[in-house]
Coordinates of C-alpha atoms in Angstrom, one line a residue:
Chain Y
M13 CA 0.0 0.0 0.0
K14 CA 1.3 3.4 -1.0
S15 CA 1.8 5.7 2.0
M16 CA 0.5 9.3 1.9
P17 CA 3.2 12.0 1.7
D18 CA 3.9 13.9 4.9
V19 CA 2.8 17.4 4.2
D20 CA 5.3 18.8 6.7
Q21 CA 8.3 17.1 5.0
P22 CA 10.7 19.6 3.3
M23 CA 10.4 17.8 0.0
T24 CA 6.6 18.1 0.0
I25 CA 6.8 21.7 1.0
F26 CA 9.4 22.4 -1.7
N27 CA 7.2 20.8 -4.4
D28 CA 4.4 23.1 -3.4
V29 CA 6.6 26.2 -3.2
R30 CA 8.0 25.4 -6.6
A31 CA 4.5 24.9 -8.0
I32 CA 3.5 28.4 -6.7
L33 CA 6.6 30.0 -8.2
V34 CA 6.0 28.3 -11.5
D35 CA 2.5 29.6 -11.6
L36 CA 3.4 33.1 -10.4
L37 CA 6.4 33.7 -12.6
D38 CA 5.5 31.6 -15.6
V39 CA 8.8 29.6 -15.5
E40 CA 9.5 26.0 -16.0
P41 CA 9.7 23.7 -13.0
A42 CA 13.2 22.6 -14.0
E43 CA 14.4 26.2 -13.5
I44 CA 13.7 26.1 -9.8
G45 CA 15.7 24.1 -7.3
A46 CA 16.3 24.5 -3.6
G47 CA 19.4 26.6 -4.2
T48 CA 17.7 28.9 -6.7
Y49 CA 18.0 32.6 -5.7
L50 CA 14.6 34.4 -5.9
V51 CA 16.0 37.7 -7.1
R52 CA 19.3 36.9 -8.7
D53 CA 18.0 33.9 -10.7
L54 CA 14.3 34.4 -11.0
G55 CA 14.2 38.2 -11.1
I56 CA 11.4 38.5 -8.5
E57 CA 10.3 42.1 -7.8
S58 CA 8.5 43.6 -4.8
I59 CA 5.0 42.9 -6.2
D60 CA 6.0 39.3 -6.8
F61 CA 7.2 39.0 -3.2
L62 CA 3.8 40.2 -2.1
E63 CA 1.9 37.8 -4.3
L64 CA 4.2 35.0 -3.2
A65 CA 3.5 35.7 0.5
V66 CA -0.2 35.7 -0.2
A67 CA 0.0 32.4 -2.1
L68 CA 2.2 30.8 0.6
N69 CA -0.3 31.8 3.3
S70 CA -3.2 30.5 1.2
R71 CA -1.5 27.2 0.5
F72 CA 0.1 26.4 3.8
K73 CA -2.4 28.2 6.2
V74 CA 0.4 29.7 8.3
R75 CA 1.2 33.3 9.1
I76 CA 3.8 34.7 6.7
E77 CA 5.9 37.6 8.0
D78 CA 7.3 39.0 4.7
N79 CA 10.2 40.7 6.5
D80 CA 11.3 37.3 7.9
I81 CA 10.6 34.8 5.2
F82 CA 12.2 36.9 2.4
L83 CA 15.0 38.1 4.7
F84 CA 14.1 41.7 4.1
G85 CA 15.2 42.6 7.5
L86 CA 18.6 41.0 7.3
R87 CA 20.7 43.9 6.1
A88 CA 18.9 46.3 8.4
Q89 CA 19.7 43.9 11.3
L90 CA 23.3 43.8 10.3
A91 CA 23.5 47.6 9.9
K92 CA 21.9 48.1 13.3
A93 CA 24.4 45.8 14.9
G94 CA 27.4 47.5 13.3
P95 CA 30.6 46.0 12.1
N96 CA 32.2 45.4 15.5
P97 CA 32.0 42.7 16.6
A98 CA 31.6 41.0 13.2
P99 CA 28.1 39.5 12.8
T100 CA 27.9 35.8 13.7
P101 CA 25.4 33.1 12.6
E102 CA 24.6 32.6 16.3
A103 CA 23.6 36.3 16.7
L104 CA 21.5 36.2 13.5
Q105 CA 19.6 33.1 14.5
A106 CA 17.7 35.0 17.1
K107 CA 16.1 37.0 14.3
F108 CA 15.9 34.2 11.8
P109 CA 15.4 31.0 13.9
F110 CA 14.2 29.1 10.9
L111 CA 17.6 29.2 9.3
S112 CA 20.4 26.9 10.3
Q113 CA 23.7 28.3 11.5
Q114 CA 25.4 26.8 8.4
R115 CA 22.9 28.6 6.2
L116 CA 23.4 31.9 8.0
M117 CA 27.2 31.5 7.7
E118 CA 26.7 31.0 3.9
I119 CA 24.5 34.1 3.8
L120 CA 27.0 36.3 5.6
Q121 CA 29.6 35.3 3.0
D122 CA 27.2 35.9 0.1
L123 CA 25.9 39.3 1.0
D124 CA 28.2 41.2 -1.4
Y125 CA 26.9 39.4 -4.4
G126 CA 23.2 40.6 -4.1
P127 CA 20.0 39.5 -2.5
V128 CA 20.6 36.2 -0.7
V129 CA 17.2 34.6 -0.2
K130 CA 16.8 31.2 -1.9
V131 CA 13.9 28.8 -2.4
A132 CA 15.3 26.6 0.4
D133 CA 14.9 29.5 2.8
L134 CA 11.2 29.7 2.0
V135 CA 10.8 25.9 2.6
A136 CA 12.7 26.3 5.9
Y137 CA 10.4 29.1 7.0
I138 CA 7.2 27.2 6.2
Q139 CA 8.4 24.1 8.0
W140 CA 9.4 26.1 11.0
R141 CA 6.2 28.1 11.0
K142 CA 4.1 25.0 10.8
A143 CA 5.9 23.5 13.7
M144 CA 5.5 26.7 15.7
E145 CA 1.8 27.0 15.0
A146 CA 1.2 23.3 15.7
A147 CA 2.9 23.6 19.1
A148 CA 0.9 26.6 19.9
Chain Q
M8 CA -28.8 52.0 -16.0
N9 CA -28.1 48.3 -15.4
L10 CA -24.9 47.9 -13.5
R11 CA -22.9 44.7 -13.7
F12 CA -20.9 43.2 -10.8
S13 CA -18.4 40.4 -11.1
G14 CA -18.0 40.0 -7.3
K15 CA -20.3 38.4 -4.8
Q16 CA -18.8 39.5 -1.4
A17 CA -18.5 43.0 0.0
F18 CA -16.9 44.2 3.2
I19 CA -18.1 47.5 4.6
L20 CA -15.9 49.2 7.2
G21 CA -18.0 51.5 9.3
G22 CA -21.1 49.4 8.8
T23 CA -23.6 51.1 11.1
C24 CA -24.0 54.6 9.6
D25 CA -27.0 55.5 7.5
L26 CA -24.9 55.4 4.3
A27 CA -23.5 52.0 5.1
L28 CA -27.0 50.6 5.7
D29 CA -28.4 52.1 2.6
L30 CA -25.5 50.8 0.6
A31 CA -25.9 47.3 2.1
E32 CA -29.5 47.2 0.9
R33 CA -28.4 48.1 -2.6
L34 CA -25.7 45.5 -2.6
I35 CA -28.1 42.8 -1.4
R36 CA -30.5 43.7 -4.2
E37 CA -27.6 43.1 -6.6
D38 CA -27.1 39.7 -5.1
I39 CA -23.9 40.7 -3.3
M40 CA -23.4 39.6 0.3
P41 CA -22.3 42.5 2.5
T42 CA -20.4 42.1 5.7
L43 CA -20.9 45.2 7.9
T44 CA -18.5 46.0 10.8
H45 CA -19.8 47.3 14.1
R46 CA -18.2 48.5 17.3
N47 CA -20.8 47.5 19.9
T48 CA -24.1 45.8 20.5
Q49 CA -26.0 48.9 19.7
G50 CA -24.3 48.9 16.3
V51 CA -25.1 45.3 15.5
E52 CA -28.7 45.8 16.6
R53 CA -29.0 48.8 14.3
I54 CA -27.8 46.7 11.4
H55 CA -30.2 43.9 12.2
H56 CA -33.1 46.3 12.6
R57 CA -32.4 48.1 9.3
L58 CA -31.7 44.9 7.3
A59 CA -34.5 42.7 8.9
A60 CA -36.1 42.2 5.5
Y61 CA -33.0 40.4 4.3
P62 CA -32.3 37.5 6.7
A63 CA -29.2 35.5 5.9
R64 CA -28.2 37.9 3.1
Y65 CA -25.7 39.9 5.1
Q66 CA -23.1 39.3 7.8
T67 CA -21.8 41.4 10.7
C68 CA -18.3 41.6 12.1
F69 CA -17.0 43.3 15.3
L70 CA -14.1 45.5 14.3
D71 CA -13.2 48.7 16.1
L72 CA -10.3 50.8 14.8
E73 CA -9.7 52.0 18.3
Q74 CA -9.1 48.4 19.4
Q75 CA -6.3 46.9 17.4
D76 CA -6.9 43.5 19.0
S77 CA -10.3 43.3 17.2
L78 CA -8.4 43.0 13.9
P79 CA -8.3 39.2 14.0
N80 CA -12.1 39.3 13.5
L81 CA -11.5 40.7 10.1
C82 CA -13.6 38.6 7.7
G83 CA -13.8 35.8 10.3
A84 CA -12.2 32.4 10.1
G85 CA -13.1 30.7 6.8
A86 CA -15.2 33.6 5.6
P87 CA -15.1 34.2 1.8
D88 CA -12.6 36.8 0.6
P89 CA -14.3 40.0 -0.4
Q90 CA -14.1 41.4 -3.9
Y91 CA -15.5 44.8 -2.7
F92 CA -14.2 46.9 0.1
I93 CA -16.1 50.1 1.1
D94 CA -14.3 52.2 3.7
L95 CA -16.8 54.4 5.4
A96 CA -15.3 54.5 8.9
H97 CA -14.3 57.8 10.2
G98 CA -13.7 59.2 13.5
N99 CA -13.9 62.9 14.3
L100 CA -11.7 65.0 16.4
E101 CA -12.8 68.6 15.9
T102 CA -10.4 71.0 17.5
L103 CA -7.9 73.6 16.5
V104 CA -4.7 71.8 15.7
A105 CA -2.7 73.6 18.4
A106 CA -5.5 73.1 20.9
G107 CA -5.8 69.3 20.6
D108 CA -5.1 67.1 23.6
H109 CA -1.9 65.2 22.9
R110 CA -3.3 61.9 24.0
E111 CA -6.4 62.3 21.9
I112 CA -4.4 63.3 18.9
S113 CA -2.2 60.2 19.2
A114 CA -5.1 57.9 19.7
Y115 CA -7.0 59.5 16.8
F116 CA -4.2 59.0 14.3
N117 CA -3.4 55.5 15.6
A118 CA -7.0 54.4 15.0
Q119 CA -7.8 56.3 11.9
V120 CA -4.5 55.9 10.0
S121 CA -2.3 53.2 11.6
T122 CA -4.9 50.6 12.5
R123 CA -6.9 51.3 9.3
T124 CA -3.7 50.6 7.3
L125 CA -3.5 47.2 8.9
V126 CA -7.1 46.5 7.9
I127 CA -6.5 47.7 4.3
R128 CA -3.3 45.5 4.2
E129 CA -5.3 42.4 5.1
I130 CA -8.1 43.2 2.6
C131 CA -5.5 43.7 -0.1
R132 CA -3.9 40.4 0.6
A133 CA -7.3 38.7 0.6
M134 CA -8.1 40.3 -2.8
L135 CA -4.7 39.3 -4.2
K136 CA -5.6 35.6 -3.8
N137 CA -8.1 36.0 -6.5
H138 CA -6.6 38.9 -8.4
S139 CA -9.8 40.8 -8.1
G140 CA -10.8 43.6 -5.9
R141 CA -12.4 47.0 -5.9
M142 CA -12.0 49.5 -3.1
V143 CA -14.0 52.7 -2.5
F144 CA -12.9 55.1 0.2
I145 CA -15.3 57.7 1.3
S146 CA -13.3 60.8 2.1
S147 CA -14.6 64.3 2.4
T148 CA -14.3 67.7 0.7
A149 CA -12.7 68.7 4.1
A150 CA -9.6 66.9 2.8
V151 CA -9.0 69.6 0.2
S152 CA -10.9 72.5 1.6
P153 CA -9.4 73.5 4.9
N154 CA -11.7 74.7 7.7
P155 CA -10.8 75.8 11.2
G156 CA -11.3 73.0 13.6
Q157 CA -11.0 70.3 10.9
G158 CA -7.3 70.1 10.6
L159 CA -6.8 66.7 12.2
Y160 CA -9.8 65.2 10.4
A161 CA -8.5 66.5 7.1
A162 CA -5.0 65.3 7.8
A163 CA -6.3 61.8 8.5
K164 CA -8.5 61.8 5.4
N165 CA -5.5 62.9 3.3
A166 CA -3.3 60.2 4.7
I167 CA -5.8 57.6 4.0
E168 CA -6.5 58.9 0.5
A169 CA -2.7 58.6 -0.2
L170 CA -2.9 54.9 0.8
Y171 CA -5.7 54.2 -1.5
R172 CA -4.1 56.0 -4.4
N173 CA -1.0 54.0 -3.9
I174 CA -2.9 50.7 -3.8
G175 CA -4.5 51.5 -7.1
L176 CA -1.0 52.1 -8.6
E177 CA 0.6 49.2 -6.9
L178 CA -2.0 46.5 -7.4
G179 CA -3.9 47.7 -10.5
S180 CA -2.0 45.3 -12.6
R181 CA -3.2 42.5 -10.3
G182 CA -6.9 43.4 -10.8
I183 CA -7.3 45.5 -7.6
T184 CA -8.4 49.1 -8.2
T185 CA -9.3 51.9 -5.9
V186 CA -11.3 55.1 -6.1
I187 CA -11.8 57.8 -3.5
L188 CA -15.1 59.7 -3.2
R189 CA -15.2 63.1 -1.5
P190 CA -18.8 64.0 -0.6
G191 CA -19.6 67.5 0.5
Y192 CA -22.4 68.3 2.9
V193 CA -24.6 65.3 3.3
D194 CA -28.0 65.4 5.0
A195 CA -27.1 62.7 7.5
G196 CA -24.9 62.2 10.6
R197 CA -22.6 65.2 11.2
G198 CA -23.9 67.1 8.1
H199 CA -27.4 66.9 9.4
H200 CA -26.6 68.4 12.8
Y201 CA -24.4 71.0 11.2
R202 CA -27.2 71.9 8.8
Q203 CA -29.6 72.4 11.6
R204 CA -27.3 74.9 13.2
K205 CA -26.2 76.8 10.0
S206 CA -28.8 76.0 7.4
E207 CA -28.8 79.3 5.4
E208 CA -25.1 79.9 5.5
I209 CA -24.3 76.4 4.2
L210 CA -26.9 76.3 1.4
N211 CA -25.6 79.6 0.1
K212 CA -22.2 78.0 -0.4
I213 CA -23.6 75.2 -2.5
P214 CA -24.4 76.0 -6.1
I215 CA -27.2 73.4 -6.2
R216 CA -28.7 75.0 -3.0
R217 CA -29.3 71.7 -1.2
L218 CA -27.4 69.1 0.7
L219 CA -26.7 65.7 -0.8
S220 CA -28.9 62.8 0.3
V221 CA -27.7 59.5 1.6
D222 CA -29.6 57.9 -1.3
E223 CA -27.6 59.7 -4.0
I224 CA -24.2 59.1 -2.2
S225 CA -24.9 55.3 -1.9
A226 CA -26.1 55.1 -5.5
T227 CA -22.8 56.7 -6.5
I228 CA -20.8 54.3 -4.4
L229 CA -22.7 51.4 -6.0
F230 CA -21.8 52.7 -9.4
L231 CA -18.2 53.1 -8.4
L232 CA -18.2 49.4 -7.3
S233 CA -19.6 48.2 -10.6
D234 CA -17.6 46.8 -13.4
S235 CA -18.4 49.9 -15.5
A236 CA -16.5 52.2 -13.2
R237 CA -13.3 50.2 -12.9
G238 CA -11.6 52.8 -15.1
F239 CA -11.7 55.2 -12.2
N240 CA -8.5 54.0 -10.5
A241 CA -6.1 55.6 -8.0
T242 CA -8.0 58.9 -8.2
A243 CA -10.5 61.0 -6.2
L244 CA -13.9 62.2 -7.3
T245 CA -15.8 65.1 -5.7
L246 CA -19.5 64.8 -5.1
D247 CA -20.5 68.1 -3.5
G248 CA -23.0 69.9 -5.7
G249 CA -20.3 72.3 -6.7
L250 CA -19.4 73.4 -3.1
T251 CA -15.6 73.4 -3.7
A252 CA -15.6 74.4 -7.3
G253 CA -15.6 78.2 -6.8
K254 CA -13.6 80.6 -4.7

C-alpha cells in the first residue's frame, strides 16, 4: 500500500513552493531548485514577493511575515548591529530562527553578491512556522 | 442603467452609519453579500433592525479601529474573501490643531490611520488571492478645503487617500483598483446636525442649493463598485454639488 506523503516534510513543501513559483512567474519547474535565488535567478520584484507571500499563506495556512521569510530585515539587522564585533550566525539566529547556522554563515559570506534569499529558505520558514503553530 | 458586478462579497468598514446601511440594501438587491462592521451591541442591533427584510443575506463583524486586538475578527475564520471593500469608517476630532489634547491626537491617528492601514493591508492580501478587488474610500471635501477645527480630520483623510491612491497604482496590474469619493455636505450624521445649526449659511455656499442625500451618495458608491466604473482608479472624485468648485 502506498503511503500518503507527509505534508510537513521539506520535499513536499518544496514541491508546493515550486508549483507556486512556476504559476506566479511563468517559468519551467526545471528552472527552480532548492538553491535557486529568488531575485538573482528568478528576477522576483516587490509585487511578486507580495503575491508569493499571499500564495504561501493561502497554500500552507500559516502566518507569513514578509520581512522574515524573504530576509528583508537581514541587512537592516546587520547595519543596526554595526561591524564590531563581526556578525555571527549565532547572533542572527535570534532574528531568523528558521535558518540553520550553516545557512546563516553562507548568507554572511554571500551578501556582497546581491539579495541572498533562496527557495530553500522559504521551505525552511514554512516548515518552522508549521511546527510553531502546531505547538501553539 | 443596469450595473454589472463580477464579485459576490463586500466588506463595509464602518457598517452602522446611514450610508452603510443604505448601501448594504443596494448590494443585497444586486445579489452581493455585504459584511458590515460594528463596534458595539447597539451597532449590531442597528444593522439587524435596518436589514431585517434580508435574513441570511448579510453578515456582521466586530471591528473597532480603536481596538487593534479586534483585527483578527476581520472577515472571520473561513469567511469568503471580499471582492469589494467600502471604507466608510471615520472618527472625528474637531479642534484647532494647536489646541488638541496630545493623547487624543495620538489615539486618533493611531486608530484612523495606523490601524486602518492594517485593515487595508489584510483586505488587499485577501483580494490578491483571486486577483480581483475594488476598493472605495469615502473621504470628504474637508480633505481639500481647509476649515478651522477640521485640521486633524483633514490630515487623516489625506493620509488615507494617499494609501488608496498607492494601492491603485501598486495593485492595479493585479486586478485590484481603488477610487476615492469626496462628498460635500450630506443630510445625515454630522452634516445633518451642522445643517440644523447653520442652514442658510451652508446652502448659500452650495451652487445646487441643497445638501446631498444618503440615497444619492450610496447610489454613486454602487456605481463606483460596478464593473463599468473600474476605469476610475487611484483617483479622487468630488460629489459636493459644486461646493468646492468656486472661490
